[in-house]
Coordinates of N, CA and C in Angstrom, one line a residue:
X1 N 121.7 62.4 104.9 CA 121.2 63.2 106.1 C 120.2 64.2 105.6
X2 N 119.0 64.2 106.2 CA 118.0 65.2 105.7 C 118.4 66.6 106.1
X3 N 118.1 67.5 105.2 CA 118.4 68.9 105.4 C 117.2 69.6 106.1
X4 N 117.5 70.7 106.8 CA 116.4 71.5 107.4 C 115.5 72.1 106.3
X5 N 114.3 72.1 106.5 CA 113.4 72.8 105.6 C 113.3 74.2 105.9
X6 N 113.2 75.1 104.9 CA 113.1 76.5 105.0 C 111.6 76.9 105.2
X7 N 111.2 77.5 106.3 CA 109.9 77.9 106.5 C 109.7 79.4 106.0
X8 N 108.7 79.6 105.1 CA 108.6 80.9 104.4 C 107.2 81.5 104.9
X9 N 107.3 82.8 105.1 CA 106.1 83.6 105.4 C 106.0 84.6 104.3
X10 N 104.8 84.8 103.7 CA 104.6 85.8 102.7 C 103.9 87.0 103.3
X11 N 104.3 88.2 102.9 CA 103.6 89.4 103.3 C 103.0 89.9 102.0
X12 N 101.7 90.0 102.0 CA 101.0 90.3 100.8 C 100.3 89.1 100.4
X13 N 99.0 89.2 99.9 CA 98.3 88.0 99.5 C 97.8 88.0 98.1
X14 N 98.3 88.9 97.3 CA 97.8 89.1 95.9 C 98.5 88.2 94.9
X15 N 98.5 88.8 93.6 CA 99.0 88.1 92.5 C 100.4 87.6 92.6
X16 N 101.3 88.5 93.1 CA 102.7 88.2 93.2 C 103.0 87.1 94.2
X17 N 102.3 87.1 95.3 CA 102.4 86.0 96.3 C 101.9 84.7 95.7
X18 N 100.8 84.7 95.0 CA 100.3 83.5 94.4 C 101.3 83.0 93.3
X19 N 101.9 83.9 92.6 CA 102.9 83.5 91.6 C 104.1 82.8 92.3
X20 N 104.6 83.4 93.3 CA 105.7 82.8 94.1 C 105.4 81.5 94.7
X21 N 104.2 81.4 95.2 CA 103.7 80.1 95.8 C 103.7 79.0 94.8
X22 N 103.2 79.3 93.6 CA 103.2 78.3 92.5 C 104.6 77.9 92.1
X23 N 105.5 78.9 92.1 CA 106.9 78.6 91.7 C 107.6 77.7 92.7
X24 N 107.2 77.7 93.9 CA 107.8 76.8 94.9 C 107.6 75.3 94.7
X25 N 106.7 75.0 93.8 CA 106.5 73.6 93.5 C 107.8 72.9 93.0
X26 N 108.6 73.7 92.4 CA 109.9 73.2 91.8 C 111.1 73.3 92.8
X27 N 110.8 73.7 94.0 CA 111.9 74.0 94.9 C 111.9 72.9 96.1
X28 N 113.0 72.4 96.4 CA 113.1 71.4 97.4 C 113.2 72.0 98.8
X29 N 112.8 71.3 99.8 CA 113.0 71.6 101.2 C 112.5 73.0 101.6
X30 N 111.3 73.4 101.1 CA 110.7 74.7 101.5 C 109.2 74.4 101.9
X31 N 108.7 75.1 102.9 CA 107.3 75.0 103.3 C 106.8 76.4 103.5
X32 N 105.7 76.7 102.9 CA 105.0 78.0 103.1 C 104.3 77.8 104.5
X33 N 104.7 78.6 105.4 CA 104.1 78.5 106.8 C 102.9 79.4 106.9
X34 N 102.9 80.5 106.2 CA 101.7 81.4 106.3 C 101.8 82.6 105.4
X35 N 100.7 83.3 105.4 CA 100.6 84.5 104.6 C 99.9 85.6 105.4
X36 N 100.4 86.8 105.4 CA 99.8 87.9 106.1 C 99.4 88.9 105.0
X37 N 98.2 89.4 105.1 CA 97.8 90.4 104.2 C 96.8 91.4 104.9
X38 N 96.8 92.6 104.5 CA 95.9 93.5 105.2 C 94.4 93.1 104.9
X39 N 94.2 92.4 103.8 CA 92.9 91.8 103.5 C 92.9 90.4 103.9
X40 N 92.2 90.1 104.9 CA 92.2 88.7 105.5 C 91.8 87.6 104.4
X41 N 90.8 87.9 103.6 CA 90.4 87.0 102.6 C 91.6 86.7 101.6
X42 N 92.4 87.6 101.3 CA 93.5 87.4 100.4 C 94.6 86.5 101.1
X43 N 94.8 86.7 102.3 CA 95.7 85.9 103.1 C 95.2 84.4 103.1
X44 N 93.9 84.3 103.4 CA 93.3 83.0 103.5 C 93.4 82.2 102.2
X45 N 93.1 83.0 101.1 CA 93.1 82.3 99.7 C 94.5 81.9 99.3
X46 N 95.5 82.7 99.6 CA 96.9 82.4 99.3 C 97.4 81.2 100.2
X47 N 97.1 81.2 101.4 CA 97.4 80.1 102.3 C 96.8 78.8 101.8
X48 N 95.5 78.9 101.4 CA 94.8 77.7 100.8 C 95.5 77.2 99.5
X49 N 96.0 78.2 98.7 CA 96.7 77.8 97.5 C 98.0 77.0 97.8
X50 N 98.7 77.5 98.8 CA 99.9 76.8 99.2 C 99.6 75.3 99.7
X51 N 98.5 75.2 100.4 CA 98.1 73.8 100.8 C 97.7 73.0 99.6
X52 N 96.9 73.6 98.7 CA 96.4 72.9 97.5 C 97.5 72.4 96.6
X53 N 98.5 73.2 96.4 CA 99.6 72.9 95.4 C 100.7 72.1 96.1
X54 N 100.6 71.8 97.4 CA 101.5 71.0 98.1 C 102.8 71.6 98.6
X55 N 102.8 72.9 98.8 CA 104.0 73.6 99.3 C 103.9 74.1 100.7
X56 N 102.7 73.8 101.3 CA 102.5 74.4 102.7 C 101.3 73.6 103.3
X57 N 101.6 72.4 103.7 CA 100.5 71.6 104.3 C 99.8 72.2 105.5
X58 N 100.5 73.0 106.2 CA 99.9 73.7 107.4 C 99.8 75.2 107.2
X59 N 99.9 75.7 106.0 CA 99.9 77.2 105.7 C 98.7 77.8 106.3
X60 N 98.9 78.9 107.0 CA 97.7 79.6 107.6 C 97.8 81.1 107.3
X61 N 96.7 81.8 107.5 CA 96.7 83.3 107.4 C 97.0 83.9 108.7
X62 N 97.8 84.9 108.7 CA 98.2 85.7 109.9 C 97.5 87.1 109.8
X63 N 97.1 87.6 110.9 CA 96.4 88.9 110.9 C 97.4 90.1 111.1
X64 N 98.6 89.8 111.6 CA 99.6 90.9 111.7 C 101.0 90.5 111.3
X65 N 101.8 91.4 111.0 CA 103.2 91.1 110.7 C 103.9 90.6 112.0
X66 N 103.5 91.2 113.1 CA 104.1 90.9 114.4 C 103.9 89.4 114.7
X67 N 102.7 88.9 114.5 CA 102.3 87.5 114.7 C 103.2 86.6 113.8
X68 N 103.3 87.0 112.6 CA 104.1 86.2 111.6 C 105.5 86.2 112.0
X69 N 106.1 87.3 112.3 CA 107.5 87.4 112.7 C 107.8 86.6 114.0
X70 N 106.8 86.5 114.9 CA 107.0 85.7 116.1 C 106.9 84.2 115.9
X71 N 106.5 83.7 114.8 CA 106.3 82.3 114.6 C 107.7 81.7 114.4
X72 N 108.1 80.8 115.3 CA 109.5 80.2 115.2 C 109.7 79.3 114.0
X73 N 108.6 78.9 113.3 CA 108.7 78.0 112.1 C 109.0 78.8 110.9
X74 N 108.9 80.1 111.0 CA 109.2 81.0 109.8 C 110.7 81.4 109.8
X75 N 111.4 81.0 108.8 CA 112.9 81.4 108.7 C 113.1 82.6 107.8
X76 N 112.2 82.8 106.8 CA 112.4 83.9 105.9 C 111.1 84.5 105.5
X77 N 111.1 85.8 105.2 CA 109.9 86.5 104.8 C 110.0 86.9 103.3
X78 N 109.0 86.6 102.5 CA 108.9 87.1 101.2 C 108.0 88.3 101.2
X79 N 108.5 89.5 100.9 CA 107.7 90.7 101.0 C 107.2 91.0 99.6
X80 N 105.9 90.7 99.4 CA 105.2 90.8 98.1 C 104.1 91.8 98.2
X81 N 104.2 92.7 99.2 CA 103.2 93.8 99.3 C 103.3 94.8 98.1
X82 N 102.4 95.6 97.9 CA 102.5 96.6 96.8 C 103.7 97.5 97.1
X83 N 104.3 98.0 96.0 CA 105.5 98.9 96.1 C 105.3 100.0 97.1
X84 N 104.1 100.7 97.0 CA 103.9 101.8 97.9 C 103.9 101.5 99.4
X85 N 103.7 100.2 99.7 CA 103.5 99.8 101.1 C 104.8 99.2 101.7
X86 N 105.8 99.1 100.9 CA 107.0 98.3 101.3 C 107.8 99.0 102.4
X87 N 108.0 100.3 102.3 CA 108.8 100.9 103.4 C 108.1 100.7 104.8
X88 N 106.8 100.9 104.8 CA 106.0 100.7 106.0 C 106.1 99.2 106.4
X89 N 106.1 98.3 105.5 CA 106.1 96.9 105.8 C 107.5 96.6 106.4
X90 N 108.6 97.0 105.8 CA 109.9 96.8 106.4 C 110.1 97.4 107.8
X91 N 109.5 98.6 107.9 CA 109.6 99.2 109.3 C 108.9 98.4 110.3
X92 N 107.7 97.9 109.9 CA 107.0 97.0 110.9 C 107.7 95.8 111.2
X93 N 108.4 95.1 110.2 CA 109.2 94.0 110.5 C 110.3 94.3 111.4
X94 N 111.0 95.4 111.1 CA 112.2 95.8 111.9 C 111.8 96.1 113.4
X95 N 110.6 96.7 113.5 CA 110.2 97.1 114.8 C 109.8 95.8 115.6
X96 N 109.1 94.9 115.0 CA 108.8 93.6 115.7 C 110.0 92.9 116.1
X97 N 111.0 92.9 115.3 CA 112.3 92.1 115.7 C 113.0 92.9 116.7
X98 N 113.2 94.2 116.6 CA 114.1 95.0 117.5 C 113.5 95.1 118.9
X99 N 112.1 95.0 119.0 CA 111.5 95.1 120.3 C 111.3 93.7 120.9
X100 N 111.8 92.7 120.3 CA 111.7 91.4 120.8 C 110.4 90.7 120.6
X101 N 109.5 91.3 119.9 CA 108.2 90.6 119.6 C 108.4 89.5 118.6
X102 N 109.5 89.5 117.8 CA 109.7 88.5 116.8 C 110.5 87.3 117.3
X103 N 110.7 87.2 118.6 CA 111.5 86.1 119.1 C 110.6 85.0 119.6

């Protein structure tokens, strides 16, 4: 019986995100659905990397955390933003979910 695949969204588009994307090559049943970064080019480059290495055939760049949280294909978020931005990032995630924007 096939298992459900885990859809992953990355927040942050830099080195750490790219490292995690490459590591997913060795993991079964996961798909990178998208990447959100404050820098659009970083999100686009990381999403392209996921497509290139075969862990996110449809990976795309998101422009906001709210849009990413609202995507029903995303089951889990990897928060790879810089340390100084993480509290703000988690607050934004919590706000999107608690106000129903993430449904």
